[in-house]
Coordinates of C-alpha atoms and ligand atoms in Angstrom, one line a residue:
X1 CA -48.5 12.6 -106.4
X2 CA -44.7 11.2 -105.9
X3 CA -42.6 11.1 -109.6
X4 CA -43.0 7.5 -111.4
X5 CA -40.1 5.1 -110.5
X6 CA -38.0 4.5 -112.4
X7 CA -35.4 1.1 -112.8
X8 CA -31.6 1.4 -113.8
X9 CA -30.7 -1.1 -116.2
X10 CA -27.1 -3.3 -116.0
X11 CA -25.6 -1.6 -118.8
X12 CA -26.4 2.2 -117.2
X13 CA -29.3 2.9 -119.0
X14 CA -32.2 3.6 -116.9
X15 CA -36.2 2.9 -117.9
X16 CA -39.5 3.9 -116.4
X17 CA -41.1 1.0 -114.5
X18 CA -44.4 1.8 -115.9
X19 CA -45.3 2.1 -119.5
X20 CA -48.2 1.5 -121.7
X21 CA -48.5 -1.8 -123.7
X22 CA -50.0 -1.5 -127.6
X23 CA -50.6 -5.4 -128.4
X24 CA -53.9 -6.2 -130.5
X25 CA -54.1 -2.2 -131.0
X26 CA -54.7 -0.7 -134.6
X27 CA -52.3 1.7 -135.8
X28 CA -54.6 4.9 -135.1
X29 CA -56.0 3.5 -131.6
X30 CA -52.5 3.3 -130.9
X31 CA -51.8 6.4 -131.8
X32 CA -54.5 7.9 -129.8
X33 CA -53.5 5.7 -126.8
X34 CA -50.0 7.0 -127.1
X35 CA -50.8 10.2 -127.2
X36 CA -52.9 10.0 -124.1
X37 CA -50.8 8.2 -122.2
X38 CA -47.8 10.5 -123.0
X39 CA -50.2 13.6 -122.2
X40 CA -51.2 11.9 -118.6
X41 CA -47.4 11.6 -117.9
X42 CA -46.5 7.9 -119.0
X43 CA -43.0 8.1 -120.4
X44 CA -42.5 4.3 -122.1
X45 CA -44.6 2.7 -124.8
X46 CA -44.1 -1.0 -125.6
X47 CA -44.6 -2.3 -128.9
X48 CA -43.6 -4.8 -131.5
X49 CA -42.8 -5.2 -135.2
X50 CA -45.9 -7.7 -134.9
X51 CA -48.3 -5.5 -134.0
X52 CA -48.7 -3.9 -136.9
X53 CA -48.5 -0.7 -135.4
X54 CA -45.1 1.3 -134.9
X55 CA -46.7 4.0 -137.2
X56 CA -49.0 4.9 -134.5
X57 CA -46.3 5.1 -132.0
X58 CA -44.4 7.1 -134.3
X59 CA -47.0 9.6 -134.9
X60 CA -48.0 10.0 -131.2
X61 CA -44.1 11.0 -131.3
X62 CA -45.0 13.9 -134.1
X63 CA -47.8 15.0 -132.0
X64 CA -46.7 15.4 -128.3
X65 CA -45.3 18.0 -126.6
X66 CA -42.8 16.0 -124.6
X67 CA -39.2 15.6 -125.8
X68 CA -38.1 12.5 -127.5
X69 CA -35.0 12.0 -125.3
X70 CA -38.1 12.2 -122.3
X71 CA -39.8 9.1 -124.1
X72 CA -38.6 5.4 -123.5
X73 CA -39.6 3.4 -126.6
X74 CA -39.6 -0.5 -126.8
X75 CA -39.9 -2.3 -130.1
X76 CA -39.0 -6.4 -130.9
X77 CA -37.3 -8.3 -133.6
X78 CA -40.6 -10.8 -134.8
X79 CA -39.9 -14.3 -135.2
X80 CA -39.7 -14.8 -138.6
X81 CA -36.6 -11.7 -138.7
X82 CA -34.3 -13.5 -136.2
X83 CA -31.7 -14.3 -139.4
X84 CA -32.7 -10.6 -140.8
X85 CA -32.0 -8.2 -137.4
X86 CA -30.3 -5.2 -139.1
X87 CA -33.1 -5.1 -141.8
X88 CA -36.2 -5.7 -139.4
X89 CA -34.6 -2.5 -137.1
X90 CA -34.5 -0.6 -140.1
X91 CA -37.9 -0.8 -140.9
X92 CA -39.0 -0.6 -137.2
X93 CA -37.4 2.8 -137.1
X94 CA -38.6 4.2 -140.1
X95 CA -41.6 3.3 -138.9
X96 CA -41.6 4.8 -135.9
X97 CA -39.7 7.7 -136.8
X98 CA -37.0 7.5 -135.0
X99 CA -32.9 7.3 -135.3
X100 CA -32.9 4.4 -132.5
X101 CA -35.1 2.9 -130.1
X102 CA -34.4 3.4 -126.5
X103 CA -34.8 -1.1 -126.0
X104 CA -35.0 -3.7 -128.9
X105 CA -36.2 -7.2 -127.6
X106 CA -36.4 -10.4 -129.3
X107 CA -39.6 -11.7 -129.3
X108 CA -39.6 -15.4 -128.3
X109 CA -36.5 -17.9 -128.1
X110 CA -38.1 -20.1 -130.7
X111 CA -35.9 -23.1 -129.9
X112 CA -36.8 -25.5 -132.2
X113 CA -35.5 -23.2 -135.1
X114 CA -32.4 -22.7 -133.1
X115 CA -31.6 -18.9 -134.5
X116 CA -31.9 -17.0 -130.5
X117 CA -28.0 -17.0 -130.2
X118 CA -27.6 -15.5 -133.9
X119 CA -30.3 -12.9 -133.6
X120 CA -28.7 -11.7 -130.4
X121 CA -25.2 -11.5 -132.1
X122 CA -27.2 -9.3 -134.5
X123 CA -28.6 -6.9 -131.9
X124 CA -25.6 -6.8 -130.1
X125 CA -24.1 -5.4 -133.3
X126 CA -26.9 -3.0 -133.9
X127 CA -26.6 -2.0 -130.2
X128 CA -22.8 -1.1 -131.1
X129 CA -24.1 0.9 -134.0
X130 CA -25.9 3.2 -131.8
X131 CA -29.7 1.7 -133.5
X132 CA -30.8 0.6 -130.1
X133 CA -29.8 2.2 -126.9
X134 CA -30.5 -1.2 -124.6
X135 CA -30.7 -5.0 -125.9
X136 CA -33.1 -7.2 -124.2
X137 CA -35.2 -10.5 -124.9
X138 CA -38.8 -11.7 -124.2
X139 CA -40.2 -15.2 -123.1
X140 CA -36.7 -16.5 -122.3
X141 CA -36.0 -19.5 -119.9
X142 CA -33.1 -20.1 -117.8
X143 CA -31.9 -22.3 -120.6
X144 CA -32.3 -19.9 -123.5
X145 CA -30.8 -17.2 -121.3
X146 CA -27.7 -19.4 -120.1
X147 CA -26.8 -20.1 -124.0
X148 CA -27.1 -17.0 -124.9
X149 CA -24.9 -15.7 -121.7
X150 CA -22.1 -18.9 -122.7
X151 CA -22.1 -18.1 -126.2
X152 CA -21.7 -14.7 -126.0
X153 CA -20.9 -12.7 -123.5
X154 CA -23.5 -10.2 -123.5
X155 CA -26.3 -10.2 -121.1
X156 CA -29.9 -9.2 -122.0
X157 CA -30.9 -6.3 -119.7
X158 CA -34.8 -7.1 -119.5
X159 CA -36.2 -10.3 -119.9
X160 CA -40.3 -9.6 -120.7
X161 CA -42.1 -12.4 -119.8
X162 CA -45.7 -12.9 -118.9
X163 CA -46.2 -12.7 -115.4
X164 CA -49.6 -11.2 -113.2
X165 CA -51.0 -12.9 -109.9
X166 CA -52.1 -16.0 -111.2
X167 CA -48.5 -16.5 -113.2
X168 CA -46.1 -15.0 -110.9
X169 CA -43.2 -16.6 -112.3
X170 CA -41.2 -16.6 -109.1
X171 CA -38.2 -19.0 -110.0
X172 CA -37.6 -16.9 -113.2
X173 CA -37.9 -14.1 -111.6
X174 CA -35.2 -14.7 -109.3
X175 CA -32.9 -16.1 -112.0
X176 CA -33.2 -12.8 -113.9
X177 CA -32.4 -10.6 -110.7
X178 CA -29.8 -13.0 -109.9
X179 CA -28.3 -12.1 -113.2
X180 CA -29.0 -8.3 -113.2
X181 CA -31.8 -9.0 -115.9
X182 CA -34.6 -6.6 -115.3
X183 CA -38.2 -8.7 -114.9
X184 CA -41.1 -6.9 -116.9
X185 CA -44.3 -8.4 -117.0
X186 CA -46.3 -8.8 -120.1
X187 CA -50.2 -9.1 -119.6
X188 CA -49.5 -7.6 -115.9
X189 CA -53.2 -7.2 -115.9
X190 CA -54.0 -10.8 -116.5
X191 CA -55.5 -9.6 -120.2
X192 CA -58.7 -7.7 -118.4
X193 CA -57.9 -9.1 -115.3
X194 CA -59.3 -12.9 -115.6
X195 CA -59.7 -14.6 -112.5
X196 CA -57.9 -11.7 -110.8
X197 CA -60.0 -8.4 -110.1
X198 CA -62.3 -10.0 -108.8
X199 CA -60.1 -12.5 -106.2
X200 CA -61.3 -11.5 -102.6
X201 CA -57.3 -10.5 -101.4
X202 CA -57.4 -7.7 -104.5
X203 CA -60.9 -6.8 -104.1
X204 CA -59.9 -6.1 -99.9
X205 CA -57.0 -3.9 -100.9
X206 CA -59.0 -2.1 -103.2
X207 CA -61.2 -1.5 -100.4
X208 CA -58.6 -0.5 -98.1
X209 CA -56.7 1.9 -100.1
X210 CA -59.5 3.3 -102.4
X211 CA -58.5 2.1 -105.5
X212 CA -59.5 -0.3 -108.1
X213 CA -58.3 -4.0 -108.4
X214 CA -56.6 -2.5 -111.5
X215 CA -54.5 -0.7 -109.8
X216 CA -53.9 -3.0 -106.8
X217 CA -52.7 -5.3 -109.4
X218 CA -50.3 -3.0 -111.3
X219 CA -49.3 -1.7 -107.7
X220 CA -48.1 -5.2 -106.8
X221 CA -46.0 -5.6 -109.9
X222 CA -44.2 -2.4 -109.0
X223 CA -43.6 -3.1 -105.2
X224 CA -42.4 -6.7 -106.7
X225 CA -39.8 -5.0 -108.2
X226 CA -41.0 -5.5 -112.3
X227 CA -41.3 -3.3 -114.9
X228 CA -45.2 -3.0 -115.9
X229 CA -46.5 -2.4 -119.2
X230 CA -50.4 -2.3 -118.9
X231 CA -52.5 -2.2 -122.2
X232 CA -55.3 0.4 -122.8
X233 CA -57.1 2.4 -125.6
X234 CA -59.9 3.2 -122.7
X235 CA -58.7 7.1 -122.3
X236 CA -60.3 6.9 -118.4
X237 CA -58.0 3.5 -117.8
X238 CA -55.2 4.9 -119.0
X239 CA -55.1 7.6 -116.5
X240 CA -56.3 5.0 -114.0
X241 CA -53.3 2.7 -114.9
X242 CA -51.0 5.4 -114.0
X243 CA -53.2 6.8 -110.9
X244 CA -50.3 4.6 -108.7
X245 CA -47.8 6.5 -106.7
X246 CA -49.5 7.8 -104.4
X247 CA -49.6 4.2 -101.7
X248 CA -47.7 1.1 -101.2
X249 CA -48.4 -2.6 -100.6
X250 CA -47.2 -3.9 -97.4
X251 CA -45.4 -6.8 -97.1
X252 CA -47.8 -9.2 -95.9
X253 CA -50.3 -7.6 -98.5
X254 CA -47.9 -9.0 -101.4
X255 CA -47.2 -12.2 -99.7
X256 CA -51.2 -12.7 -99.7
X257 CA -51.7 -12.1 -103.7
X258 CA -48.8 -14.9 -103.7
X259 CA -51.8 -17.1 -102.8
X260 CA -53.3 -16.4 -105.9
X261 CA -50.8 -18.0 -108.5
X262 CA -51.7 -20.8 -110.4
X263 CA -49.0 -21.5 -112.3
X264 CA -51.5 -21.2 -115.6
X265 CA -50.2 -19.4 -118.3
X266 CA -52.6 -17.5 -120.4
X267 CA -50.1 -17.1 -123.9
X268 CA -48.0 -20.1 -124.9
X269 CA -45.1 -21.5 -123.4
X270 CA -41.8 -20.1 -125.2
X271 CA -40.2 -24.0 -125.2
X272 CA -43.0 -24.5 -127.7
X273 CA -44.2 -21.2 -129.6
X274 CA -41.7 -21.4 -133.1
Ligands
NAP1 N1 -43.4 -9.9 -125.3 C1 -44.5 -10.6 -125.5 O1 -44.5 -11.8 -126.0 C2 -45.8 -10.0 -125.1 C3 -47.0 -10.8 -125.1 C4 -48.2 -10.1 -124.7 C5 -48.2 -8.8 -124.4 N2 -47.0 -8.1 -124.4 C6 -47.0 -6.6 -124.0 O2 -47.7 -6.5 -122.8 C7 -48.7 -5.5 -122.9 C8 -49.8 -5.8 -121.9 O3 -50.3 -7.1 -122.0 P1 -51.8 -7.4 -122.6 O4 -52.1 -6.4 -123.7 O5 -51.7 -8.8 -123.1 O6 -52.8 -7.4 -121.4 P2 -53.0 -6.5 -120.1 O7 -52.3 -5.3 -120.0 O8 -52.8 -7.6 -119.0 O9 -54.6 -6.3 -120.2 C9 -55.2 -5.5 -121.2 C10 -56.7 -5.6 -121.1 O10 -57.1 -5.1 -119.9 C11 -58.0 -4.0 -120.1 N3 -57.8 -3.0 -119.1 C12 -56.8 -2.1 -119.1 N4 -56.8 -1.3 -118.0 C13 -57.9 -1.7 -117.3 C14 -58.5 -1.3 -116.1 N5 -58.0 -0.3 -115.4 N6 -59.6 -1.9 -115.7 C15 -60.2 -2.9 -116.4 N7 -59.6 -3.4 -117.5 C16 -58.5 -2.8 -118.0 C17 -57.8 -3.6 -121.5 O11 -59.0 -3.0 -122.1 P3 -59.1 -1.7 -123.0 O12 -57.9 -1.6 -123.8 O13 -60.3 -1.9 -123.7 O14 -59.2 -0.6 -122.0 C18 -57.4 -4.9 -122.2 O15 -58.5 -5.6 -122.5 C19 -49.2 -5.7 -124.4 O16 -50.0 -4.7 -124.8 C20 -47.8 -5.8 -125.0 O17 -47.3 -4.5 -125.1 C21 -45.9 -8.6 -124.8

């Protein structure tokens, strides 16, 4: 099986392009998910102060074999913490264990209480401090990103926003790349894969390369050039998930799952989540 890709970020840092998403996880399922994941050879875990479960994560990091400096670890700055950064990352990382976190992302813009551009001058200072290796967002806009650009200077390196075949998020998508923002898709799996696994276009590649729409699907986010961070605590899907580097999509295969967006979101849209 070829190695997992892996994506160089603009400020040097580099990150695997596959990692394993912990949202609506308890803090021992995630655990055991981590574990698993890290044992079948994922090397990036994506969580969030608002999952409630950074204490798995950081005792999956007790219990592996593999090396810290081997392991990618996301975490986010919650809503609530945008005016409270430095303390929020402290508790993250006690947490989880660790002395920093490879990438810290702020959660959502939240425009309406206008605190994004603050937040980031935070985690731009706790970047400085060495507390977070990489400084991203999640569920920006053009807007939100162009402010934060103006104001300060500092780019995000990843912009996570939801994103699978039915919510392909091409203008965005473009925008980030055009700025040297790294795309990664949240919910690449379209939450189970609603309305996707069981399109005809995936279910014909599956067919054709003998592999499930799952994997179709989290192939296509990785020939599209995003990161991928599909959620599992189902031991034989996470192995599945990561069962990906051994084919390609073509071109015209990719341009045919373009078919399939519908422009519906399945979480909320960040102009309006506060
Ligand atoms: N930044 C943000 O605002 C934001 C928002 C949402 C999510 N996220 C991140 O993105 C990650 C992924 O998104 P998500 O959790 O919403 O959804 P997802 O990864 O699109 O889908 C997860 C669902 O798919 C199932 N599944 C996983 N692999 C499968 C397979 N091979 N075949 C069939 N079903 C499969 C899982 O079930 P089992 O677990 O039961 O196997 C789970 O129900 C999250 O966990 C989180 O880390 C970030």
């Amino acid at each position: 099986m070829a190695e997992q890709p892996v994506i160089k970020l603009h400020d040097g840092n580099t990150m695997p392009q596959i990692g394993l998403g912990v949202w609506q996880v308890s803090i021992d399922d995630a655990r055991k998910a981590a574990v698993k994941a890290l044992e079948v050879g994922y090397r990036s875990i994506d969580t969030a102060a608002i999952y409630k479960n950074e204490e798995g994560i950081g005792q999956a990091l007790q219990e592996t074999d593999v090396a810290r400096d081997d392991i990618f670890i996301t975490t986010k700055l919650w809503n609530d913490d945008q005016l409270n950064a430095e303390k929020a990352l402290e508790t993250s990382l006690k947490k989880l264990q660790l002395a920093s976190v490879d990438l810290y992302l702020m959660h959502w813009p939240c425009p309406a209480k206008d605190h994004y551009v603050e937040a980031w001058q935070a985690m731009i200072a706790l970047q400085k401090q060495g507390l977070a290796q990489s400084i991203g967002v999640c569920n920006f806009q053009e807007a939100h990103l162009k402010r934060l650009i103006d104001e300060t200077g500092v780019i995000p390196v990843v912009n996570q926003i939801e994103l699978h075949p039915m919510f392909q998020q091409r203008a965005l998508h473009a925008w980030n790349a055009l700025h040297h923002i790294q795309t990664e898709s949240w919910s690449p799996l379209a939450q189970g894969g609603k309305g996707v696994f069981d399109q005809e276009v995936i279910k014909n590649l599956a067919k054709k390369y003998h592999k499930t729409p799952a994997q179709i699907v989290i192939r296509w986010h990785l020939d599209s050039g995003l990161v991928v961070i599909p959620k599992s605590v189902t031991p034989s899907r996470i192995e599945e998930n990561f069962a990906v580097f051994d084919f390609r999509l073509e071109k015209p295969e990719i341009s045919e799952i373009a078919t399939l967006d519908h422009g519906k979101r399945l979480g909320p849209h960040p102009e309006q989540f506060n």
